[in-house]
């Protein structure tokens, strides 16, 4: 855990206390991984990210199981029962089992991660997630040596999810990551926002957050995690392979076939908010570009 | 039934057409009000763009419904057809303006989007087709153009279909609502086909 990622600071964090914290994180990094990670860390820490307000984050969601409108999830997701919750971890792991969420949480360290969130529809937010690194969970289950990918599945409950009556997607929603992406310290399982329990419309009780990929990769309300040696199917790719690739890394140079990804509209700025340029890997280039060294990012969109 | 139709027809005769313009303007005014004072949710730009697009398509459909309503139901609202058509065009213009000034904003990206994004291309084509129709929606044009006027205004059939395709194409995945709009448009156009007369026994 030496290569833990250090959080990006916010304006309110620019205080002596935060400076102390940040130095501590830097030292932890120095003790462990070394210089490559640190350079990125130092740069990321200089930047300031102001999180969106709670209402932006919780009343503007894509969660098609509750309807395709942006306000549908906030309106209908209340019906989802999230207690009790179990996550099946299976496939190429040492300890396949149905894990109760409480037991998982007891073993994990929850921390705050303020991340940019970039939707494939070209809007964006900044979200102060609370969660733990996915790597910690996978290590708990014991990843076997042949595993190369991680597959995820969202809960499917037609009684509680009015949207699944419509064949917008092939339910249940499924997603996947390459193992190294899943083990990356930026990749987290979020269980909270702004220090509160994560609301259902945001993917309660536990969702993935992969900040350098388009939002739809960050699958919500996870009930199953499977380690495999084959690239797992992913929902949007199944629906339209030409528009949504397995990787779906944020990339301003690779357009969606139906719209440009060069710029984005940050939410929360009202009617006259300006568009801003989209950053390579959503601003996490220093941290993750090496995962894709030598890969053609146009072909592997 | 006929009594009911007659009631509608005589009521319609007493409504001046300017009332239709005013009434159809109200949703736009309300949307602008909401956009400024909240009520369009967390992303007012998209909401405005979507609502105006929906109104544009609804009014195009309403305009297409007027002729079949008279033919098959005897309800005569022909007097209001111009008002409905021009207001549909006004909503398309507002929809386009929101896209231009509030959504895309970046001039270099605007033309690129029109050319490269099929759903924008199609919406834009529909908009362009409607311009000559809006320009000639007046008595003088009808008089001077003669039979060419009716021919020209058949373009609205094409614009309506393009508007429907635009909507189907822009949503992610398969969604019901745009398909319903399209079905209504196709239905209204089908009613205009002249079926070969069958010999009656
Ligand atoms: C006859 C002309 C047009 C009609 C009837 C029309 C109708 C619509 C409708 C019904 C929607 C979807 C609303 C919703 O999702 O609730 C829409 C969305 C949209 N239209 Fe149009 N439109 C027209 C022309 C245009 C033009 C000229 C442009 C731009 C050049 C345009 C750009 C868009 C965009 C960008 C969206 C939203 C896409 C998104 O979700 O991001 N439309 N339009």
PDB file of C-alpha atoms in Angstrom, chain B residues 3-189:
ATOM      1  CA  UNK B   3     -72.762  17.901 -32.533  1.00  0.00           C
ATOM      2  CA  UNK B   4     -69.475  17.830 -30.704  1.00  0.00           C
ATOM      3  CA  UNK B   5     -67.504  18.506 -33.885  1.00  0.00           C
ATOM      4  CA  UNK B   6     -69.836  21.376 -34.719  1.00  0.00           C
ATOM      5  CA  UNK B   7     -69.326  22.832 -31.272  1.00  0.00           C
ATOM      6  CA  UNK B   8     -65.552  22.733 -31.757  1.00  0.00           C
ATOM      7  CA  UNK B   9     -65.810  24.251 -35.190  1.00  0.00           C
ATOM      8  CA  UNK B  10     -68.022  27.126 -34.132  1.00  0.00           C
ATOM      9  CA  UNK B  11     -65.891  27.768 -31.054  1.00  0.00           C
ATOM     10  CA  UNK B  12     -62.781  27.795 -33.250  1.00  0.00           C
ATOM     11  CA  UNK B  13     -64.359  30.334 -35.551  1.00  0.00           C
ATOM     12  CA  UNK B  14     -64.618  32.752 -32.657  1.00  0.00           C
ATOM     13  CA  UNK B  15     -60.955  32.501 -31.682  1.00  0.00           C
ATOM     14  CA  UNK B  16     -58.777  35.121 -33.366  1.00  0.00           C
ATOM     15  CA  UNK B  17     -55.530  33.634 -34.688  1.00  0.00           C
ATOM     16  CA  UNK B  18     -53.371  35.992 -32.644  1.00  0.00           C
ATOM     17  CA  UNK B  19     -54.579  34.146 -29.564  1.00  0.00           C
ATOM     18  CA  UNK B  20     -52.873  31.011 -30.889  1.00  0.00           C
ATOM     19  CA  UNK B  21     -49.592  32.860 -31.277  1.00  0.00           C
ATOM     20  CA  UNK B  22     -49.792  34.150 -27.722  1.00  0.00           C
ATOM     21  CA  UNK B  23     -50.784  30.799 -26.244  1.00  0.00           C
ATOM     22  CA  UNK B  24     -48.001  28.976 -28.060  1.00  0.00           C
ATOM     23  CA  UNK B  25     -45.505  31.580 -26.928  1.00  0.00           C
ATOM     24  CA  UNK B  26     -46.307  30.942 -23.269  1.00  0.00           C
ATOM     25  CA  UNK B  27     -44.270  27.718 -22.902  1.00  0.00           C
ATOM     26  CA  UNK B  28     -41.192  29.498 -24.269  1.00  0.00           C
ATOM     27  CA  UNK B  29     -41.649  32.406 -21.873  1.00  0.00           C
ATOM     28  CA  UNK B  30     -42.145  30.009 -19.000  1.00  0.00           C
ATOM     29  CA  UNK B  31     -39.007  28.074 -19.973  1.00  0.00           C
ATOM     30  CA  UNK B  32     -36.941  31.249 -20.112  1.00  0.00           C
ATOM     31  CA  UNK B  33     -38.313  32.261 -16.741  1.00  0.00           C
ATOM     32  CA  UNK B  34     -37.413  28.852 -15.294  1.00  0.00           C
ATOM     33  CA  UNK B  35     -33.985  28.964 -16.873  1.00  0.00           C
ATOM     34  CA  UNK B  36     -33.186  32.174 -15.065  1.00  0.00           C
ATOM     35  CA  UNK B  37     -34.885  31.518 -11.761  1.00  0.00           C
ATOM     36  CA  UNK B  38     -34.243  27.809 -11.322  1.00  0.00           C
ATOM     37  CA  UNK B  39     -36.691  25.018 -12.033  1.00  0.00           C
ATOM     38  CA  UNK B  40     -34.856  23.460 -14.937  1.00  0.00           C
ATOM     39  CA  UNK B  41     -32.760  21.259 -12.712  1.00  0.00           C
ATOM     40  CA  UNK B  42     -29.032  21.063 -12.337  1.00  0.00           C
ATOM     41  CA  UNK B  43     -28.233  21.567 -16.017  1.00  0.00           C
ATOM     42  CA  UNK B  44     -30.466  24.359 -17.279  1.00  0.00           C
ATOM     43  CA  UNK B  45     -28.732  24.548 -20.676  1.00  0.00           C
ATOM     44  CA  UNK B  46     -29.495  20.948 -21.634  1.00  0.00           C
ATOM     45  CA  UNK B  47     -32.971  21.166 -20.151  1.00  0.00           C
ATOM     46  CA  UNK B  48     -33.737  24.278 -22.194  1.00  0.00           C
ATOM     47  CA  UNK B  49     -32.316  22.699 -25.337  1.00  0.00           C
ATOM     48  CA  UNK B  50     -34.375  19.558 -24.816  1.00  0.00           C
ATOM     49  CA  UNK B  51     -37.628  21.283 -23.901  1.00  0.00           C
ATOM     50  CA  UNK B  52     -37.439  23.631 -26.884  1.00  0.00           C
ATOM     51  CA  UNK B  53     -36.637  20.702 -29.196  1.00  0.00           C
ATOM     52  CA  UNK B  54     -39.612  18.788 -27.840  1.00  0.00           C
ATOM     53  CA  UNK B  55     -41.931  21.754 -28.342  1.00  0.00           C
ATOM     54  CA  UNK B  56     -40.649  22.239 -31.866  1.00  0.00           C
ATOM     55  CA  UNK B  57     -41.395  18.633 -32.737  1.00  0.00           C
ATOM     56  CA  UNK B  58     -44.791  18.691 -31.007  1.00  0.00           C
ATOM     57  CA  UNK B  59     -45.837  21.767 -32.950  1.00  0.00           C
ATOM     58  CA  UNK B  60     -44.649  20.314 -36.236  1.00  0.00           C
ATOM     59  CA  UNK B  61     -46.784  17.283 -35.439  1.00  0.00           C
ATOM     60  CA  UNK B  62     -49.719  19.494 -34.472  1.00  0.00           C
ATOM     61  CA  UNK B  63     -49.390  21.283 -37.798  1.00  0.00           C
ATOM     62  CA  UNK B  64     -49.375  17.972 -39.648  1.00  0.00           C
ATOM     63  CA  UNK B  65     -52.476  16.840 -37.779  1.00  0.00           C
ATOM     64  CA  UNK B  66     -54.667  19.731 -38.913  1.00  0.00           C
ATOM     65  CA  UNK B  67     -55.442  18.529 -42.425  1.00  0.00           C
ATOM     66  CA  UNK B  68     -56.261  14.902 -41.469  1.00  0.00           C
ATOM     67  CA  UNK B  69     -58.390  16.212 -38.603  1.00  0.00           C
ATOM     68  CA  UNK B  70     -60.587  18.006 -41.078  1.00  0.00           C
ATOM     69  CA  UNK B  71     -60.617  15.215 -43.578  1.00  0.00           C
ATOM     70  CA  UNK B  72     -61.358  12.350 -41.217  1.00  0.00           C
ATOM     71  CA  UNK B  73     -63.040  14.015 -38.264  1.00  0.00           C
ATOM     72  CA  UNK B  74     -64.535  17.114 -39.808  1.00  0.00           C
ATOM     73  CA  UNK B  75     -62.778  19.325 -37.279  1.00  0.00           C
ATOM     74  CA  UNK B  76     -61.765  22.467 -39.042  1.00  0.00           C
ATOM     75  CA  UNK B  77     -58.725  24.199 -37.582  1.00  0.00           C
ATOM     76  CA  UNK B  78     -57.205  25.210 -40.916  1.00  0.00           C
ATOM     77  CA  UNK B  79     -57.300  28.859 -39.865  1.00  0.00           C
ATOM     78  CA  UNK B  80     -54.681  28.168 -37.224  1.00  0.00           C
ATOM     79  CA  UNK B  81     -52.333  26.149 -39.359  1.00  0.00           C
ATOM     80  CA  UNK B  82     -50.089  29.075 -40.225  1.00  0.00           C
ATOM     81  CA  UNK B  83     -49.825  30.137 -36.592  1.00  0.00           C
ATOM     82  CA  UNK B  84     -48.934  26.608 -35.522  1.00  0.00           C
ATOM     83  CA  UNK B  85     -46.375  26.251 -38.307  1.00  0.00           C
ATOM     84  CA  UNK B  86     -44.707  29.582 -37.643  1.00  0.00           C
ATOM     85  CA  UNK B  87     -44.567  28.926 -33.927  1.00  0.00           C
ATOM     86  CA  UNK B  88     -43.024  25.509 -34.620  1.00  0.00           C
ATOM     87  CA  UNK B  89     -40.370  27.339 -36.599  1.00  0.00           C
ATOM     88  CA  UNK B  90     -39.890  29.823 -33.772  1.00  0.00           C
ATOM     89  CA  UNK B  91     -39.226  26.945 -31.369  1.00  0.00           C
ATOM     90  CA  UNK B  92     -36.744  25.395 -33.794  1.00  0.00           C
ATOM     91  CA  UNK B  93     -34.961  28.768 -33.952  1.00  0.00           C
ATOM     92  CA  UNK B  94     -34.844  29.047 -30.169  1.00  0.00           C
ATOM     93  CA  UNK B  95     -33.656  25.451 -29.901  1.00  0.00           C
ATOM     94  CA  UNK B  96     -30.948  26.195 -32.448  1.00  0.00           C
ATOM     95  CA  UNK B  97     -29.996  29.409 -30.629  1.00  0.00           C
ATOM     96  CA  UNK B  98     -29.583  27.592 -27.317  1.00  0.00           C
ATOM     97  CA  UNK B  99     -27.399  25.028 -29.018  1.00  0.00           C
ATOM     98  CA  UNK B 100     -25.339  27.757 -30.666  1.00  0.00           C
ATOM     99  CA  UNK B 101     -24.865  30.216 -27.831  1.00  0.00           C
ATOM    100  CA  UNK B 102     -25.283  28.257 -24.612  1.00  0.00           C
ATOM    101  CA  UNK B 103     -24.295  24.697 -25.466  1.00  0.00           C
ATOM    102  CA  UNK B 104     -21.560  24.573 -28.096  1.00  0.00           C
ATOM    103  CA  UNK B 105     -20.398  28.214 -27.759  1.00  0.00           C
ATOM    104  CA  UNK B 106     -17.171  27.599 -29.596  1.00  0.00           C
ATOM    105  CA  UNK B 107     -17.412  28.890 -33.133  1.00  0.00           C
ATOM    106  CA  UNK B 108     -14.805  26.557 -34.593  1.00  0.00           C
ATOM    107  CA  UNK B 109     -16.714  23.612 -33.185  1.00  0.00           C
ATOM    108  CA  UNK B 110     -20.089  24.673 -34.533  1.00  0.00           C
ATOM    109  CA  UNK B 111     -19.507  23.976 -38.191  1.00  0.00           C
ATOM    110  CA  UNK B 112     -17.519  20.845 -37.344  1.00  0.00           C
ATOM    111  CA  UNK B 113     -20.492  19.565 -35.366  1.00  0.00           C
ATOM    112  CA  UNK B 114     -22.964  20.359 -38.116  1.00  0.00           C
ATOM    113  CA  UNK B 115     -20.889  18.519 -40.683  1.00  0.00           C
ATOM    114  CA  UNK B 116     -19.550  15.659 -38.611  1.00  0.00           C
ATOM    115  CA  UNK B 117     -22.319  14.746 -36.189  1.00  0.00           C
ATOM    116  CA  UNK B 118     -25.081  13.016 -38.105  1.00  0.00           C
ATOM    117  CA  UNK B 119     -27.827  13.871 -35.622  1.00  0.00           C
ATOM    118  CA  UNK B 120     -26.854  17.533 -35.680  1.00  0.00           C
ATOM    119  CA  UNK B 121     -26.586  17.441 -39.485  1.00  0.00           C
ATOM    120  CA  UNK B 122     -30.097  16.050 -39.690  1.00  0.00           C
ATOM    121  CA  UNK B 123     -31.502  18.587 -37.234  1.00  0.00           C
ATOM    122  CA  UNK B 124     -29.796  21.343 -39.161  1.00  0.00           C
ATOM    123  CA  UNK B 125     -31.174  20.049 -42.463  1.00  0.00           C
ATOM    124  CA  UNK B 126     -34.671  20.093 -40.975  1.00  0.00           C
ATOM    125  CA  UNK B 127     -34.102  23.651 -39.800  1.00  0.00           C
ATOM    126  CA  UNK B 128     -32.854  24.777 -43.225  1.00  0.00           C
ATOM    127  CA  UNK B 129     -35.837  23.149 -44.949  1.00  0.00           C
ATOM    128  CA  UNK B 130     -38.204  25.039 -42.696  1.00  0.00           C
ATOM    129  CA  UNK B 131     -36.739  28.462 -43.527  1.00  0.00           C
ATOM    130  CA  UNK B 132     -38.369  28.882 -46.967  1.00  0.00           C
ATOM    131  CA  UNK B 133     -41.636  27.636 -45.508  1.00  0.00           C
ATOM    132  CA  UNK B 134     -41.555  30.224 -42.741  1.00  0.00           C
ATOM    133  CA  UNK B 135     -40.607  32.969 -45.201  1.00  0.00           C
ATOM    134  CA  UNK B 136     -43.541  32.137 -47.476  1.00  0.00           C
ATOM    135  CA  UNK B 137     -46.124  31.734 -44.736  1.00  0.00           C
ATOM    136  CA  UNK B 138     -48.061  34.853 -45.699  1.00  0.00           C
ATOM    137  CA  UNK B 139     -50.984  35.727 -47.975  1.00  0.00           C
ATOM    138  CA  UNK B 140     -48.851  37.588 -50.456  1.00  0.00           C
ATOM    139  CA  UNK B 141     -46.634  34.532 -51.095  1.00  0.00           C
ATOM    140  CA  UNK B 142     -49.608  32.253 -51.471  1.00  0.00           C
ATOM    141  CA  UNK B 143     -51.119  34.609 -54.038  1.00  0.00           C
ATOM    142  CA  UNK B 144     -47.983  35.218 -56.065  1.00  0.00           C
ATOM    143  CA  UNK B 145     -46.626  31.682 -55.957  1.00  0.00           C
ATOM    144  CA  UNK B 146     -49.773  29.948 -57.053  1.00  0.00           C
ATOM    145  CA  UNK B 147     -49.574  26.123 -57.221  1.00  0.00           C
ATOM    146  CA  UNK B 148     -45.833  26.216 -56.466  1.00  0.00           C
ATOM    147  CA  UNK B 149     -46.714  27.236 -52.919  1.00  0.00           C
ATOM    148  CA  UNK B 150     -48.434  23.954 -52.135  1.00  0.00           C
ATOM    149  CA  UNK B 151     -45.560  22.042 -53.631  1.00  0.00           C
ATOM    150  CA  UNK B 152     -43.007  23.975 -51.613  1.00  0.00           C
ATOM    151  CA  UNK B 153     -44.889  23.438 -48.397  1.00  0.00           C
ATOM    152  CA  UNK B 154     -44.794  19.675 -48.854  1.00  0.00           C
ATOM    153  CA  UNK B 155     -41.223  20.087 -47.592  1.00  0.00           C
ATOM    154  CA  UNK B 156     -42.674  20.051 -44.110  1.00  0.00           C
ATOM    155  CA  UNK B 157     -43.163  16.288 -44.515  1.00  0.00           C
ATOM    156  CA  UNK B 158     -39.444  15.874 -45.040  1.00  0.00           C
ATOM    157  CA  UNK B 159     -38.598  18.242 -42.188  1.00  0.00           C
ATOM    158  CA  UNK B 160     -40.902  16.351 -39.822  1.00  0.00           C
ATOM    159  CA  UNK B 161     -39.286  13.015 -40.640  1.00  0.00           C
ATOM    160  CA  UNK B 162     -35.816  14.529 -40.263  1.00  0.00           C
ATOM    161  CA  UNK B 163     -36.856  16.020 -36.916  1.00  0.00           C
ATOM    162  CA  UNK B 164     -38.040  12.589 -35.772  1.00  0.00           C
ATOM    163  CA  UNK B 165     -34.861  10.857 -36.936  1.00  0.00           C
ATOM    164  CA  UNK B 166     -32.791  13.577 -35.238  1.00  0.00           C
ATOM    165  CA  UNK B 167     -34.462  12.724 -31.939  1.00  0.00           C
ATOM    166  CA  UNK B 168     -34.084   8.944 -32.324  1.00  0.00           C
ATOM    167  CA  UNK B 169     -30.453   9.355 -33.200  1.00  0.00           C
ATOM    168  CA  UNK B 170     -29.404  11.638 -30.391  1.00  0.00           C
ATOM    169  CA  UNK B 171     -30.511   9.540 -27.442  1.00  0.00           C
ATOM    170  CA  UNK B 172     -28.254   6.887 -26.007  1.00  0.00           C
ATOM    171  CA  UNK B 173     -29.518   3.353 -26.468  1.00  0.00           C
ATOM    172  CA  UNK B 174     -33.044   2.488 -27.540  1.00  0.00           C
ATOM    173  CA  UNK B 175     -35.560   4.752 -25.882  1.00  0.00           C
ATOM    174  CA  UNK B 176     -39.310   4.720 -26.253  1.00  0.00           C
ATOM    175  CA  UNK B 177     -40.197   8.399 -26.446  1.00  0.00           C
ATOM    176  CA  UNK B 178     -38.467   9.310 -29.722  1.00  0.00           C
ATOM    177  CA  UNK B 179     -39.926   6.185 -31.306  1.00  0.00           C
ATOM    178  CA  UNK B 180     -43.414   7.261 -30.262  1.00  0.00           C
ATOM    179  CA  UNK B 181     -42.884  10.673 -31.866  1.00  0.00           C
ATOM    180  CA  UNK B 182     -41.643   9.021 -35.031  1.00  0.00           C
ATOM    181  CA  UNK B 183     -44.605   6.648 -35.150  1.00  0.00           C
ATOM    182  CA  UNK B 184     -47.005   9.586 -34.891  1.00  0.00           C
ATOM    183  CA  UNK B 185     -45.206  11.442 -37.674  1.00  0.00           C
ATOM    184  CA  UNK B 186     -45.223   8.411 -39.949  1.00  0.00           C
ATOM    185  CA  UNK B 187     -48.887   7.817 -39.133  1.00  0.00           C
ATOM    186  CA  UNK B 188     -49.852  11.388 -39.998  1.00  0.00           C
ATOM    187  CA  UNK B 189     -47.979  11.171 -43.282  1.00  0.00           C
TER     188      UNK B 189
END
